[in-house]
Short mmCIF file of C-alpha atoms and ligand atoms in Angstrom, two decimals:
data_model
loop_
_atom_site.label_atom_id
_atom_site.label_comp_id
_atom_site.label_asym_id
_atom_site.label_seq_id
_atom_site.Cartn_x
_atom_site.Cartn_y
_atom_site.Cartn_z
CA MET A 1 149.24 49.42 -42.46
CA ASN A 2 148.90 52.74 -40.67
CA ASN A 3 150.33 55.19 -43.20
CA LEU A 4 148.84 54.23 -46.54
CA PRO A 5 150.00 57.29 -48.57
CA ARG A 6 153.58 56.72 -47.44
CA ILE A 7 153.42 53.00 -48.26
CA CYS A 8 151.97 53.79 -51.72
CA TRP A 9 154.61 56.38 -52.56
CA THR A 10 157.58 54.42 -51.25
CA VAL A 11 156.57 51.21 -53.03
CA SER A 12 155.75 53.27 -56.14
CA ALA A 13 159.24 54.80 -56.09
CA CYS A 14 160.89 51.38 -55.72
CA LEU A 15 158.80 49.77 -58.49
CA GLY A 16 159.38 52.81 -60.72
CA LEU A 17 163.11 52.50 -60.17
CA ALA A 18 162.99 48.78 -60.95
CA GLY A 19 160.95 49.51 -64.11
CA MET A 20 163.46 52.16 -65.23
CA VAL A 21 166.39 49.80 -64.67
CA TRP A 22 164.48 47.21 -66.72
CA GLY A 23 163.98 49.85 -69.45
CA MET A 24 167.70 50.64 -69.43
CA GLN A 25 168.46 46.93 -69.70
CA MET A 26 166.10 46.64 -72.71
CA ALA A 27 167.54 49.73 -74.35
CA GLY A 28 171.12 48.61 -73.72
CA SER A 29 170.63 45.06 -74.95
CA GLY A 30 168.49 46.03 -77.94
CA ASP A 31 166.06 43.26 -76.96
CA HIS A 32 162.64 44.93 -76.47
CA SER A 33 160.67 41.71 -76.14
CA ASN A 34 159.80 42.55 -72.51
CA LEU A 35 158.29 45.91 -73.51
CA ALA A 36 154.78 44.97 -72.34
CA ALA A 37 156.00 43.73 -68.94
CA HIS A 38 158.15 46.84 -68.45
CA ALA A 39 155.22 49.08 -69.50
CA HIS A 40 152.80 47.48 -67.02
CA LEU A 41 155.26 47.40 -64.13
CA ASN A 42 155.87 51.12 -64.64
CA LEU A 43 152.27 52.14 -65.30
CA LEU A 44 150.66 50.02 -62.58
CA GLY A 45 153.50 50.03 -60.05
CA TRP A 46 154.95 53.50 -60.44
CA VAL A 47 152.07 55.64 -61.80
CA GLY A 48 149.10 53.68 -60.40
CA LEU A 49 150.38 53.41 -56.83
CA ALA A 50 151.43 57.07 -56.80
CA LEU A 51 147.88 58.02 -57.84
CA TYR A 52 146.36 55.80 -55.13
CA GLY A 53 148.67 57.32 -52.51
CA THR A 54 147.89 60.83 -53.69
CA TYR A 55 144.14 60.22 -53.41
CA TYR A 56 144.46 58.77 -49.90
CA ARG A 57 146.59 61.74 -48.84
CA LEU A 58 144.07 64.18 -50.31
CA ILE A 59 141.13 62.67 -48.43
CA GLY A 60 143.26 62.31 -45.29
CA LEU A 61 142.91 58.54 -45.12
CA THR A 62 145.93 56.98 -43.43
CA ARG A 63 144.47 53.69 -42.17
CA SER A 64 141.48 51.69 -43.30
CA ARG A 65 140.93 47.96 -43.64
CA VAL A 66 139.38 48.17 -47.11
CA ALA A 67 142.01 50.63 -48.38
CA SER A 68 144.80 48.43 -46.97
CA ILE A 69 143.41 45.47 -48.91
CA GLN A 70 143.14 47.73 -51.99
CA VAL A 71 146.78 48.82 -51.70
CA GLY A 72 147.92 45.25 -50.99
CA CYS A 73 146.16 44.00 -54.15
CA ALA A 74 147.65 46.86 -56.17
CA ILE A 75 151.22 46.19 -54.98
CA VAL A 76 151.14 42.40 -55.31
CA GLY A 77 149.12 42.64 -58.55
CA SER A 78 151.53 45.01 -60.30
CA VAL A 79 154.60 42.97 -59.36
CA ILE A 80 153.03 39.62 -60.29
CA MET A 81 151.61 41.09 -63.52
CA GLY A 82 155.01 42.50 -64.54
CA ILE A 83 156.76 39.20 -63.89
CA GLY A 84 153.86 37.17 -65.37
CA ILE A 85 153.75 39.12 -68.65
CA ALA A 86 157.50 38.64 -69.05
CA ILE A 87 157.14 34.89 -68.47
CA ALA A 88 154.18 34.67 -70.90
CA HIS A 89 156.04 36.66 -73.58
CA GLN A 90 159.03 34.31 -73.29
CA GLY A 91 156.68 31.40 -74.11
CA GLY A 92 155.96 30.32 -70.52
CA THR A 93 152.68 30.00 -68.63
CA GLU A 94 150.07 32.77 -68.77
CA ALA A 95 148.69 31.81 -65.34
CA ILE A 96 150.91 34.23 -63.40
CA ALA A 97 149.96 37.18 -65.63
CA ILE A 98 146.29 36.25 -65.20
CA ILE A 99 146.57 36.12 -61.38
CA GLY A 100 148.35 39.50 -61.46
CA SER A 101 145.64 40.95 -63.73
CA LEU A 102 142.87 39.75 -61.41
CA LEU A 103 144.58 41.30 -58.37
CA THR A 104 145.09 44.52 -60.35
CA LEU A 105 141.43 44.50 -61.36
CA ALA A 106 140.37 43.88 -57.74
CA ALA A 107 142.49 46.86 -56.67
CA GLY A 108 140.88 49.00 -59.39
CA ALA A 109 137.35 47.95 -58.37
CA LEU A 110 138.01 48.54 -54.66
CA PHE A 111 139.51 51.93 -55.45
CA ALA A 112 136.44 52.90 -57.50
CA ALA A 113 134.21 51.89 -54.57
CA ILE A 114 136.35 53.92 -52.14
CA THR A 115 136.04 57.03 -54.31
CA PHE A 116 132.25 56.74 -53.96
CA GLN A 117 132.35 55.95 -50.24
CA ARG A 118 135.01 58.57 -49.42
CA PRO A 119 134.71 61.19 -52.18
CA LEU A 120 137.23 63.96 -52.59
CA ARG A 121 135.68 67.14 -51.22
CA ILE A 122 136.62 70.71 -52.03
CA ASN A 123 139.31 71.91 -49.59
CA SER A 124 139.94 68.39 -48.26
CA GLY A 125 143.60 67.83 -47.54
CA LEU A 126 144.78 71.03 -49.18
C1 LIG B 201 165.05 54.98 -67.48
C2 LIG B 201 163.79 54.91 -67.82
C3 LIG B 201 163.23 54.10 -68.97
C4 LIG B 201 163.85 53.48 -70.03
C5 LIG B 201 165.33 53.44 -70.36
C6 LIG B 201 162.81 52.86 -70.84
C7 LIG B 201 163.02 52.11 -71.98
C8 LIG B 201 162.05 51.57 -72.78
C9 LIG B 201 162.26 50.80 -73.98
C10 LIG B 201 163.64 50.48 -74.58
C11 LIG B 201 161.07 50.45 -74.48
C12 LIG B 201 160.78 49.65 -75.76
C13 LIG B 201 160.40 50.61 -76.88
C14 LIG B 201 159.95 49.91 -78.14
O1 LIG B 201 160.47 48.83 -78.48
O2 LIG B 201 159.04 50.42 -78.82
C15 LIG B 201 160.06 51.00 -73.58
C16 LIG B 201 158.69 50.86 -73.76
C17 LIG B 201 157.74 51.42 -72.93
N1 LIG B 201 157.98 52.11 -71.76
FE1 LIG B 201 159.77 52.55 -70.98
N2 LIG B 201 161.60 53.13 -70.26
C18 LIG B 201 161.80 53.87 -69.12
C19 LIG B 201 160.85 54.34 -68.24
C20 LIG B 201 159.49 54.22 -68.42
C21 LIG B 201 158.49 54.76 -67.52
C22 LIG B 201 158.80 55.55 -66.25
C23 LIG B 201 157.28 54.46 -68.05
C24 LIG B 201 155.89 54.75 -67.56
C25 LIG B 201 155.61 55.52 -66.53
C26 LIG B 201 157.52 53.71 -69.28
C27 LIG B 201 156.54 53.22 -70.10
C28 LIG B 201 156.77 52.52 -71.25
C29 LIG B 201 155.70 52.05 -72.12
C30 LIG B 201 154.19 52.28 -71.93
C31 LIG B 201 156.30 51.36 -73.17
C32 LIG B 201 155.60 50.65 -74.33
C33 LIG B 201 155.47 51.63 -75.47
C34 LIG B 201 154.83 50.95 -76.68
O3 LIG B 201 153.75 50.38 -76.52
O4 LIG B 201 155.45 51.01 -77.75
N3 LIG B 201 158.87 53.57 -69.46
N4 LIG B 201 160.67 51.66 -72.56
C1 LIG B 202 144.08 44.37 -65.30
C2 LIG B 202 144.73 45.31 -65.91
C3 LIG B 202 145.30 45.24 -67.31
C4 LIG B 202 145.35 44.21 -68.21
C5 LIG B 202 144.82 42.78 -68.06
C6 LIG B 202 146.06 44.71 -69.38
C7 LIG B 202 146.32 43.96 -70.53
C8 LIG B 202 147.00 44.40 -71.63
C9 LIG B 202 147.28 43.62 -72.80
C10 LIG B 202 146.86 42.15 -73.02
C11 LIG B 202 148.01 44.40 -73.66
C12 LIG B 202 148.59 43.99 -75.03
C13 LIG B 202 150.00 43.56 -74.75
C14 LIG B 202 150.72 43.01 -75.98
O1 LIG B 202 150.28 43.26 -77.09
O2 LIG B 202 151.73 42.35 -75.77
C15 LIG B 202 148.18 45.69 -73.03
C16 LIG B 202 148.88 46.75 -73.56
C17 LIG B 202 149.06 47.97 -72.94
N1 LIG B 202 148.54 48.35 -71.72
FE1 LIG B 202 147.54 47.16 -70.45
N2 LIG B 202 146.42 46.01 -69.18
C18 LIG B 202 145.97 46.37 -67.93
C19 LIG B 202 146.11 47.59 -67.33
C20 LIG B 202 146.74 48.67 -67.89
C21 LIG B 202 146.83 49.98 -67.29
C22 LIG B 202 146.20 50.34 -65.93
C23 LIG B 202 147.55 50.77 -68.11
C24 LIG B 202 147.96 52.20 -67.98
C25 LIG B 202 147.91 52.91 -66.86
C26 LIG B 202 147.91 49.95 -69.27
C27 LIG B 202 148.66 50.38 -70.34
C28 LIG B 202 148.95 49.62 -71.45
C29 LIG B 202 149.78 50.11 -72.55
C30 LIG B 202 150.45 51.49 -72.64
C31 LIG B 202 149.83 49.08 -73.48
C32 LIG B 202 150.59 49.10 -74.82
C33 LIG B 202 152.02 48.72 -74.56
C34 LIG B 202 152.24 47.26 -74.59
O3 LIG B 202 152.19 46.67 -75.66
O4 LIG B 202 152.44 46.67 -73.51
N3 LIG B 202 147.40 48.69 -69.10
N4 LIG B 202 147.55 45.65 -71.81
#
């Protein structure tokens, strides 16, 4: 990955769009049982990834091994968590949601570490 902000924003846009279509489907059908899966796909995939991309753009970080792993965990985690919560809420296995949660948590922990290692400085990127 050599343009992390772009990857974050483009994937965020696509996941946000998918989450909105899912919301429309719930609203249209009147079946809101996938509310939690829709909420997490949107909040982790759309909002979370956009925030990660914004931070990387602000500190001028376009390529980094650790940040690439962080973004990879965030993308895969949000998708797997969204799908996994839906499966769990329909009475299926919880294992997929748990794997997604752990990847999401790993992404959150790596991101926290990166903010300490590469803090946002006044005037950086703006
Ligand atoms: C076209 C766009 C969207 C539609 C049609 C839509 C539709 C819905 C529907 C029908 C529900 C279930 C409401 C309920 O039963 O209480 C819901 C819940 C939710 N949606 Fe969306 N949604 C959209 C976009 C978004 C976006 C962009 C986000 C976040 C960035 C979001 C976050 C949530 C959350 C957090 C809940 C759960 C609320 C709760 O806990 O009661 N939605 N949405
Ligand atoms: C590893 C990460 C996370 C885990 C394991 C997790 C887990 C959960 C669980 C178990 C619930 C209750 C769902 C239910 O009652 O059916 C929930 C609800 C909720 N979570 Fe998360 N969450 C995570 C991250 C986040 C993040 C980062 C956000 C916001 C940016 C968020 C926003 C919400 C909201 C708005 C609700 C209430 C709507 C709903 O019922 O789904 N969560 N979460």
